[in-house]
Coordinates of C-alpha atoms (C1' of nucleotides) in Angstrom, one line a residue:
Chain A
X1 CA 27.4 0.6 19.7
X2 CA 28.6 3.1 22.6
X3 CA 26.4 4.9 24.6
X4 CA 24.6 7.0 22.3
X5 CA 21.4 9.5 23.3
X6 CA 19.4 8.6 20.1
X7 CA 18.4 5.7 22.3
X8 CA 18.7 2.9 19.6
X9 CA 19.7 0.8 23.2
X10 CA 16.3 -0.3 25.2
X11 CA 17.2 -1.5 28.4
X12 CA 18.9 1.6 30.8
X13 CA 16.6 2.8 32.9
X14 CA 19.3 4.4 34.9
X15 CA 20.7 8.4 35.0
X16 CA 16.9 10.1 35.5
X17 CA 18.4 12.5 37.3
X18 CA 22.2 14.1 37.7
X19 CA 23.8 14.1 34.0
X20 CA 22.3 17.6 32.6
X21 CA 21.7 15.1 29.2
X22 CA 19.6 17.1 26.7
X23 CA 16.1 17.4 27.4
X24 CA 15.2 16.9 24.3
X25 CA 16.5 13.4 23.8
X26 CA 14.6 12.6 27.1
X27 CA 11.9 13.4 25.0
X28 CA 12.3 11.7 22.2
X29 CA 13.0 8.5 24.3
X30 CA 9.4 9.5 25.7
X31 CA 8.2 9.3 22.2
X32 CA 9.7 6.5 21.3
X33 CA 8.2 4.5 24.4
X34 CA 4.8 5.7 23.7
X35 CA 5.1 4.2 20.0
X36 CA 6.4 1.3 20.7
X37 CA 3.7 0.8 23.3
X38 CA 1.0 0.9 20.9
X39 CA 2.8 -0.9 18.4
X40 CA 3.0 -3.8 21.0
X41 CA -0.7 -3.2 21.4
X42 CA -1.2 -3.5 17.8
X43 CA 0.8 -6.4 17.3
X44 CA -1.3 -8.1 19.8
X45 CA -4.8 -7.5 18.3
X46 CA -3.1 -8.7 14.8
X47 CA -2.6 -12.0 17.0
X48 CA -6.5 -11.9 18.3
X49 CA -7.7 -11.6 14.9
X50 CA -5.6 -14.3 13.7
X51 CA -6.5 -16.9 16.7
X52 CA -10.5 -16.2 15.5
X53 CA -10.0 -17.3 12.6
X54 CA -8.1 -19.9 13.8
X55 CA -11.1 -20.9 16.0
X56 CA -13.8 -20.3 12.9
X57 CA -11.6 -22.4 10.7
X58 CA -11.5 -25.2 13.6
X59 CA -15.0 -25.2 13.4
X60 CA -15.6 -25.6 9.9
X61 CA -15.7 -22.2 8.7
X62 CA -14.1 -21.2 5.5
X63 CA -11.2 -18.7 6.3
X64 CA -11.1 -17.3 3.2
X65 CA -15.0 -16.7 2.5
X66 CA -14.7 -15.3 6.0
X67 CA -11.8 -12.6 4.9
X68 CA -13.2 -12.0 1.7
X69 CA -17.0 -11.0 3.4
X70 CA -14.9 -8.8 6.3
X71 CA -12.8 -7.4 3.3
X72 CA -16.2 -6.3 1.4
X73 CA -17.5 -5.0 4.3
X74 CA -15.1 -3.1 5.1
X75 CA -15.3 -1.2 1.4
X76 CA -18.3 -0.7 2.0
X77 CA -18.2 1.6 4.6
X78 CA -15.4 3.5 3.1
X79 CA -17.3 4.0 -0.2
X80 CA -19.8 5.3 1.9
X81 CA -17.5 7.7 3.6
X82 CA -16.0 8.8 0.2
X83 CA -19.1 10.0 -0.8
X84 CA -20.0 12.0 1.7
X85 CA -16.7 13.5 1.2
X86 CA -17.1 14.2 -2.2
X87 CA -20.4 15.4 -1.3
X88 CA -18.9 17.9 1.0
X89 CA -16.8 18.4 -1.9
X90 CA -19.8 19.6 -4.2
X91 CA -20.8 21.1 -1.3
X92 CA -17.6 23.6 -0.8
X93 CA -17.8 24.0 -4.5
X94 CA -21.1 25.8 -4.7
X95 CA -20.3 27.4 -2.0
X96 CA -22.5 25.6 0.4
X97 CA -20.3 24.6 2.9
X98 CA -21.4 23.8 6.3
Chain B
X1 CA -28.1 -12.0 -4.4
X2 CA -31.1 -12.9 -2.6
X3 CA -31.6 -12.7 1.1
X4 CA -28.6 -14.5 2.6
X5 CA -27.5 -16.0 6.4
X6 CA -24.2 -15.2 5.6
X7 CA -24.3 -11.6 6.8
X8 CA -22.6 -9.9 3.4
X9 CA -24.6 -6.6 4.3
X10 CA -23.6 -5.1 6.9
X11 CA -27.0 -3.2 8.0
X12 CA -29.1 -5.7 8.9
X13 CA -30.1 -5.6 12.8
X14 CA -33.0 -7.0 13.0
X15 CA -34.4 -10.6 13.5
X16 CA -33.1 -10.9 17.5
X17 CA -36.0 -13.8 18.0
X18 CA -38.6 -16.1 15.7
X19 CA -37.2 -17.5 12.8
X20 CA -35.1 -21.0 13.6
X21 CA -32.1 -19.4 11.2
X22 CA -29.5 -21.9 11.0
X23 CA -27.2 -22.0 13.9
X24 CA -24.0 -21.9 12.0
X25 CA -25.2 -18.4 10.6
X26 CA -25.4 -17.0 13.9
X27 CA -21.9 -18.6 14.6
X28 CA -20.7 -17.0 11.9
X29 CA -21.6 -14.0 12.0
X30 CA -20.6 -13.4 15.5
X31 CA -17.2 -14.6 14.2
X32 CA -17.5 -11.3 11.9
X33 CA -18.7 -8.9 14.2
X34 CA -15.5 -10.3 17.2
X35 CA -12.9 -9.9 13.6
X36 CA -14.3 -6.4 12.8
X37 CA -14.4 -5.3 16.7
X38 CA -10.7 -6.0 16.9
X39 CA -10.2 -4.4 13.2
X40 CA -11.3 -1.0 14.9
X41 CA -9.8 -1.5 17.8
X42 CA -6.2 -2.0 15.3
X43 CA -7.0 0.9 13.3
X44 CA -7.7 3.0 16.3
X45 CA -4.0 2.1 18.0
X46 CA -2.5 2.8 14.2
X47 CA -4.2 6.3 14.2
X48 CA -3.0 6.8 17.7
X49 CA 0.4 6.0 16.7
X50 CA 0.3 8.4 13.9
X51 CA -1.1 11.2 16.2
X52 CA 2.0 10.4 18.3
X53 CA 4.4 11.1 15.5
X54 CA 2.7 14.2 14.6
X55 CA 3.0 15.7 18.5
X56 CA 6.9 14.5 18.2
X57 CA 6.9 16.5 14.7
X58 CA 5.1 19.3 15.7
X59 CA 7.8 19.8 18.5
X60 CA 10.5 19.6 16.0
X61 CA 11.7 16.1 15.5
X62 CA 11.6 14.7 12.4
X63 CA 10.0 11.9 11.4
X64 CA 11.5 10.0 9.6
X65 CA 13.7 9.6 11.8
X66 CA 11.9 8.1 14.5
X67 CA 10.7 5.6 12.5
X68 CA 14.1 4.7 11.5
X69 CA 15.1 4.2 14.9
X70 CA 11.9 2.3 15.7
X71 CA 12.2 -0.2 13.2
X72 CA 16.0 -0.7 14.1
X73 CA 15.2 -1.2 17.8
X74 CA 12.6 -3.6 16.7
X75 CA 15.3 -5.5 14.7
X76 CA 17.6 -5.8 17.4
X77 CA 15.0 -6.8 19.7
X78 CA 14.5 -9.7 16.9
X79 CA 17.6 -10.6 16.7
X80 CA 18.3 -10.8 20.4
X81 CA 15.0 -12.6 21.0
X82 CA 16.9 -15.4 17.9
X83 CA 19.6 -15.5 20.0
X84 CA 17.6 -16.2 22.9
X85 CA 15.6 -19.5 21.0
X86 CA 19.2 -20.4 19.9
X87 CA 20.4 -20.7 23.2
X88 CA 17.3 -22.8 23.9
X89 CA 17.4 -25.1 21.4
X90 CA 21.4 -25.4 22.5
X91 CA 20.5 -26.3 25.6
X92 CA 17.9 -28.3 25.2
X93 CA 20.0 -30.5 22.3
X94 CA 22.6 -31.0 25.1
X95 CA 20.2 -31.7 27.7
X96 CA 20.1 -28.9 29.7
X97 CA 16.9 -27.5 29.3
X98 CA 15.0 -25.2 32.1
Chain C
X1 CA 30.4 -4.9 -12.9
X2 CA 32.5 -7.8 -13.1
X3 CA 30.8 -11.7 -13.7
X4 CA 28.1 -11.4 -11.1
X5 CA 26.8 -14.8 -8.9
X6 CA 23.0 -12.9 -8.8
X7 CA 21.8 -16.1 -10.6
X8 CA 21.1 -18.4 -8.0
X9 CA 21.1 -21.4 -10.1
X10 CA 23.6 -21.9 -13.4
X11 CA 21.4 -23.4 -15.8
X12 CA 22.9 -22.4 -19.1
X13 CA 24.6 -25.6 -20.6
X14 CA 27.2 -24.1 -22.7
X15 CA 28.4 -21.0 -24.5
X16 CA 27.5 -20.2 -28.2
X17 CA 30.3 -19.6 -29.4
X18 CA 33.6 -17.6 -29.0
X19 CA 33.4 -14.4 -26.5
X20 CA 33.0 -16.4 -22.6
X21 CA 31.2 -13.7 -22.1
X22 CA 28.3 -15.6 -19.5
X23 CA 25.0 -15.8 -20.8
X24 CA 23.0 -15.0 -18.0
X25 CA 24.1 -11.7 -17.7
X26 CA 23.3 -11.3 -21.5
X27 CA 19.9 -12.4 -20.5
X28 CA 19.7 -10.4 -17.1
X29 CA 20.8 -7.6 -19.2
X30 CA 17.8 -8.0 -21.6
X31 CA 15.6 -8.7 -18.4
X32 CA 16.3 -5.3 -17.3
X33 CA 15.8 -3.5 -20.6
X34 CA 12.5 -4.9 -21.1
X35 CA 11.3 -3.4 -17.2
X36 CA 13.0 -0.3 -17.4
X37 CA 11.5 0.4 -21.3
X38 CA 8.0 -0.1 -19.8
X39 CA 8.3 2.0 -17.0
X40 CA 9.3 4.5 -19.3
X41 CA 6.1 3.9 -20.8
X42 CA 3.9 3.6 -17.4
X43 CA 5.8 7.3 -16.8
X44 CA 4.9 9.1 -20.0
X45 CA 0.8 7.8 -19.1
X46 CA 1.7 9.1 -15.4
X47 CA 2.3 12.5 -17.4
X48 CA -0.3 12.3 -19.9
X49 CA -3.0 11.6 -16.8
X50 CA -2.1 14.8 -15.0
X51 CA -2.3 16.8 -18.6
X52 CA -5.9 15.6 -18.9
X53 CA -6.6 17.0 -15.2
X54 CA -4.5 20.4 -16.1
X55 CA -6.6 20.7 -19.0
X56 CA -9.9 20.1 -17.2
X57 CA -8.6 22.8 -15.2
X58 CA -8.0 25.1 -17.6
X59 CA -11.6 25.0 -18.5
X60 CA -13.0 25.1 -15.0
X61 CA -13.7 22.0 -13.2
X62 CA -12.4 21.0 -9.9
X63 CA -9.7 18.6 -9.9
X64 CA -9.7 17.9 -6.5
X65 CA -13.5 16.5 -7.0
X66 CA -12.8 14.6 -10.4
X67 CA -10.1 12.4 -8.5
X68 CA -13.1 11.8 -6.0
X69 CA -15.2 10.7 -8.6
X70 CA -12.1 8.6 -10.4
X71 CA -11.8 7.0 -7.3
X72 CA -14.8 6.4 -6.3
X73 CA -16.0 4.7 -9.4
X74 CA -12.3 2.6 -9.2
X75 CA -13.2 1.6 -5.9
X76 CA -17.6 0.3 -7.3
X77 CA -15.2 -1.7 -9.9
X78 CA -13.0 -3.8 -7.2
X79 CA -16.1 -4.2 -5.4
X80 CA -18.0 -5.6 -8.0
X81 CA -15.0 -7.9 -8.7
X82 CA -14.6 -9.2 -4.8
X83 CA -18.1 -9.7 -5.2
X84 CA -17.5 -12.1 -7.7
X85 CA -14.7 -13.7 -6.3
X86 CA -17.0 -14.0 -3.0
X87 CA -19.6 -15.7 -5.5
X88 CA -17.1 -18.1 -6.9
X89 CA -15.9 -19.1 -3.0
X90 CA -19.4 -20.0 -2.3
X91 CA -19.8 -21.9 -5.2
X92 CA -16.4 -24.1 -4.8
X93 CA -17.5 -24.0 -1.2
X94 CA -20.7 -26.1 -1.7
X95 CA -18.9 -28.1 -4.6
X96 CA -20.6 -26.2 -7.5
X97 CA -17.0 -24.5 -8.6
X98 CA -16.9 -24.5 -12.4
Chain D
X1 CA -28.3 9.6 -4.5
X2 CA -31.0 10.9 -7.4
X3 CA -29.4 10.9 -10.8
X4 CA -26.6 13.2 -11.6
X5 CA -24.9 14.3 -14.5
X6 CA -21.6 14.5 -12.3
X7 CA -21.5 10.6 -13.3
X8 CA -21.2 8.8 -9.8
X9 CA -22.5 5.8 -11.3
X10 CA -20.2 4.4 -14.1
X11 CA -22.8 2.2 -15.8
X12 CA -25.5 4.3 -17.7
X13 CA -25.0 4.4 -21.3
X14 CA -28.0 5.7 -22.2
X15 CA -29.1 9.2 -23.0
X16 CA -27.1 9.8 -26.4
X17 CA -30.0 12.1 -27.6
X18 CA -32.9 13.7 -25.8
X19 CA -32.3 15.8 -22.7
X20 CA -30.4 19.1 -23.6
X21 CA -28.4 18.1 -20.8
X22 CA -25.6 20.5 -19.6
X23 CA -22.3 20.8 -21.6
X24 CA -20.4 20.7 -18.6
X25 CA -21.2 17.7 -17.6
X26 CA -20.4 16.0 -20.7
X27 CA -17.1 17.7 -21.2
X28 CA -16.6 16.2 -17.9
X29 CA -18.1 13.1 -18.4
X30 CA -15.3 12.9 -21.6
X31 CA -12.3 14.3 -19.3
X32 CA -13.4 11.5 -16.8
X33 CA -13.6 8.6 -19.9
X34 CA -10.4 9.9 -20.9
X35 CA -8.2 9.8 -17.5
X36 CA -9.9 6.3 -17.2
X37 CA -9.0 4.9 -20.4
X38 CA -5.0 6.2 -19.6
X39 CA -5.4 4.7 -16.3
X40 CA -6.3 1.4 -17.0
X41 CA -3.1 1.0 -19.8
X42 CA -1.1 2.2 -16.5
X43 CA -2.5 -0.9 -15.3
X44 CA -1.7 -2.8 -17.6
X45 CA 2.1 -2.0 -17.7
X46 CA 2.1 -2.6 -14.6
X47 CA 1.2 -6.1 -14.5
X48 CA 3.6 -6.4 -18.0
X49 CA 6.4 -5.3 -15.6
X50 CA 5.3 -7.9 -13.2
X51 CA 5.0 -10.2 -15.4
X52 CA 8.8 -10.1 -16.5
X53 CA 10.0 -10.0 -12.8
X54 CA 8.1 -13.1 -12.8
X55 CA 9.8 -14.8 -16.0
X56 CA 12.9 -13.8 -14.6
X57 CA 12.5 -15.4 -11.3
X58 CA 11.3 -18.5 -12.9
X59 CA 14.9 -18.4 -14.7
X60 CA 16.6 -18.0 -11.1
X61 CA 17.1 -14.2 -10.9
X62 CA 16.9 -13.2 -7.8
X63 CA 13.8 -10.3 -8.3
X64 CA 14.7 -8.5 -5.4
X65 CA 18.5 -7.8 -6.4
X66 CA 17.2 -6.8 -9.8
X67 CA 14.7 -4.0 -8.3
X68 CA 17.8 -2.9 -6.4
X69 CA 19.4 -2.7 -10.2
X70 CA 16.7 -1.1 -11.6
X71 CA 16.3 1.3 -9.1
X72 CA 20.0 2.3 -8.9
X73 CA 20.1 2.6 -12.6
X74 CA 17.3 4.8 -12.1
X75 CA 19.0 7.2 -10.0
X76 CA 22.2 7.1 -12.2
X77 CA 20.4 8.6 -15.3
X78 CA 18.7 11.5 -13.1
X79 CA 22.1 12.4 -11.6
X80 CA 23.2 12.8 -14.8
X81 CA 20.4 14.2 -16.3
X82 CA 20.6 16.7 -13.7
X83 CA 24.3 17.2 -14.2
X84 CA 23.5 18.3 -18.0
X85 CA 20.9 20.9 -17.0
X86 CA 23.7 22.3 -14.8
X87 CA 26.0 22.2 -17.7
X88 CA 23.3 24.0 -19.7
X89 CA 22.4 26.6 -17.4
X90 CA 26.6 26.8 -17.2
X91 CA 26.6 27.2 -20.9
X92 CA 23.8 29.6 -21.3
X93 CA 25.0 31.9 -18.2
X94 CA 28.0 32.6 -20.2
X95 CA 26.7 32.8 -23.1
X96 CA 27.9 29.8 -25.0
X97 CA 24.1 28.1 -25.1
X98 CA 23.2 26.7 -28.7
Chain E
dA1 C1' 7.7 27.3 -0.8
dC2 C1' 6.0 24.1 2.6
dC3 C1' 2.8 21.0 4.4
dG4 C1' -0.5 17.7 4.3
dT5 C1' -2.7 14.1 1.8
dG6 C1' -3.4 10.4 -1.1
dG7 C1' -1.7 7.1 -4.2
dT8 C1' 2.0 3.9 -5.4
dT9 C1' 5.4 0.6 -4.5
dA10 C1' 8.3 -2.5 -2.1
dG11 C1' 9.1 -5.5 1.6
dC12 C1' 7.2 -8.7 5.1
dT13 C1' 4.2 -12.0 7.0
dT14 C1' 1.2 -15.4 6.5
dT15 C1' -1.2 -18.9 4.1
dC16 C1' -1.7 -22.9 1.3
Chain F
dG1 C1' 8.2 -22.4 -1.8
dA2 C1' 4.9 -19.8 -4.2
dA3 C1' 1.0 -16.5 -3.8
dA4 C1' -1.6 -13.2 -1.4
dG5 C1' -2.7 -9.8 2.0
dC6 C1' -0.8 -6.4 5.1
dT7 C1' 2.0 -2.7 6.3
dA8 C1' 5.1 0.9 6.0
dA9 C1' 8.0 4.0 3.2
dC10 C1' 8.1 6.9 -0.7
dC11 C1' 6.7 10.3 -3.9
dA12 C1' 3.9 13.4 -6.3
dC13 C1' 0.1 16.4 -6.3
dG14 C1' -2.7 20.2 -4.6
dG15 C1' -3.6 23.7 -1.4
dT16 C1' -2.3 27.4 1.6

DNA sequence: ACCGTGGTTAGCTTTC
DNA sequence: GAAAGCTAACCACGGT
């Protein structure tokens, strides 16, 4: 692929200045960086959760009663949020919002 | 389901001292609490990420798009890092490792 | 489309009868009949779902707040059910499983 | 919560008779039954489609080439259905509907 | 008519 | 290599 400025190439780091290139594509590339950033973060925590488990499971623990507890935990807390939004809901209904 | 050391309620904060609870329970749920720590932390960067696509859209790019280009950047960085453990193994099988 | 290798393996002994015509694409054919008849079906309930809510409309009630509710109770249901599941984990867990 | 005739809870099946409770509420109550009941045979065809991806893998079809089938087929009949409406709305502008 | 949201589906990763 | 859980793309709905 030739040199294109939809950046699909991630390793020039070269031409900040001169070239009056788009501004912008310099901003997109700016986006792109940003995202992939925090995708690298992401990616890394995936790997943190993993190695606890790792460590629970080395120590006995069931992995999958472990995942299964986080997992209803974790539907908990959103049932709870869902009903205060459909409470809000009620709310805005009757005309009793905020 | 009675009382149980196995933590599947999540709103129990009490008990820091007396009672000789088994030791594995306390393991365990400190297992849970390091696993749902790092969830938030995930689903915090995944937020952020989306926030960062909806800046990029709201100055006019699209998308779409951008993720396109994301995931084919994250391909190619793939494939060049299986290149890379190609070479290695290469190597390595001809005795020319490091 | 011309005889087609999508089969991975060739298990069909031999033909029936006259017309070489390969029996796994007789079969494939049937295969894809079969999904693409129920999704038909899974489409007209799609339809018939949103006439219920138009009607309920009609007559007053907020839609927005009924799909709440609709998911809110769907959601109790697949706790209830990891609930179990969590219950039967334990149980194999401790070697009580059956 | 206190009890509500907005039916949060999906497991009371009581109160056939007594309170002259609103008529709302159970003209909801039926509109929610109703859009519950269509759901779950969604469901169900669901898993019925699943289950003959399934079937066909176990034959050695390759169920990812046959999504790609199903989905192409898909677009094919819209196309044309689409191509007909334009044919119709042809016909009609010139007065040769029917 | 568009946008934003939520729900659904498909593809990928990981686990057993 | 099959099964499941996770994630991301897609689509359809409702609101504005």
């Amino acid at each position: 692929m030739p040199k294109s400025n939809l950046q699909t190439r991630d390793d020039d780091e070269q031409e900040e200045k001169a070239v009056p290139t788009n501004v912008s594509g310099q901003r997109l590339k700016s986006f792109l960086e940003r995202i992939e950033r925090l995708e690298e973060e992401k990616k890394a925590l995936a790997e943190d959760i993993r190695d606890v488990y790792s460590e629970a499971k080395s120590l006995g623990f069931e992995v999958k009663i472990m995942r299964k507890i986080v997992s209803l935990r974790k539907t908990n807390v959103e049932k709870r949020r869902e009903e205060a939004e459909l409470l809000e809901l009620y709310m805005s209904a009757i005309g009793m919002a905020e």
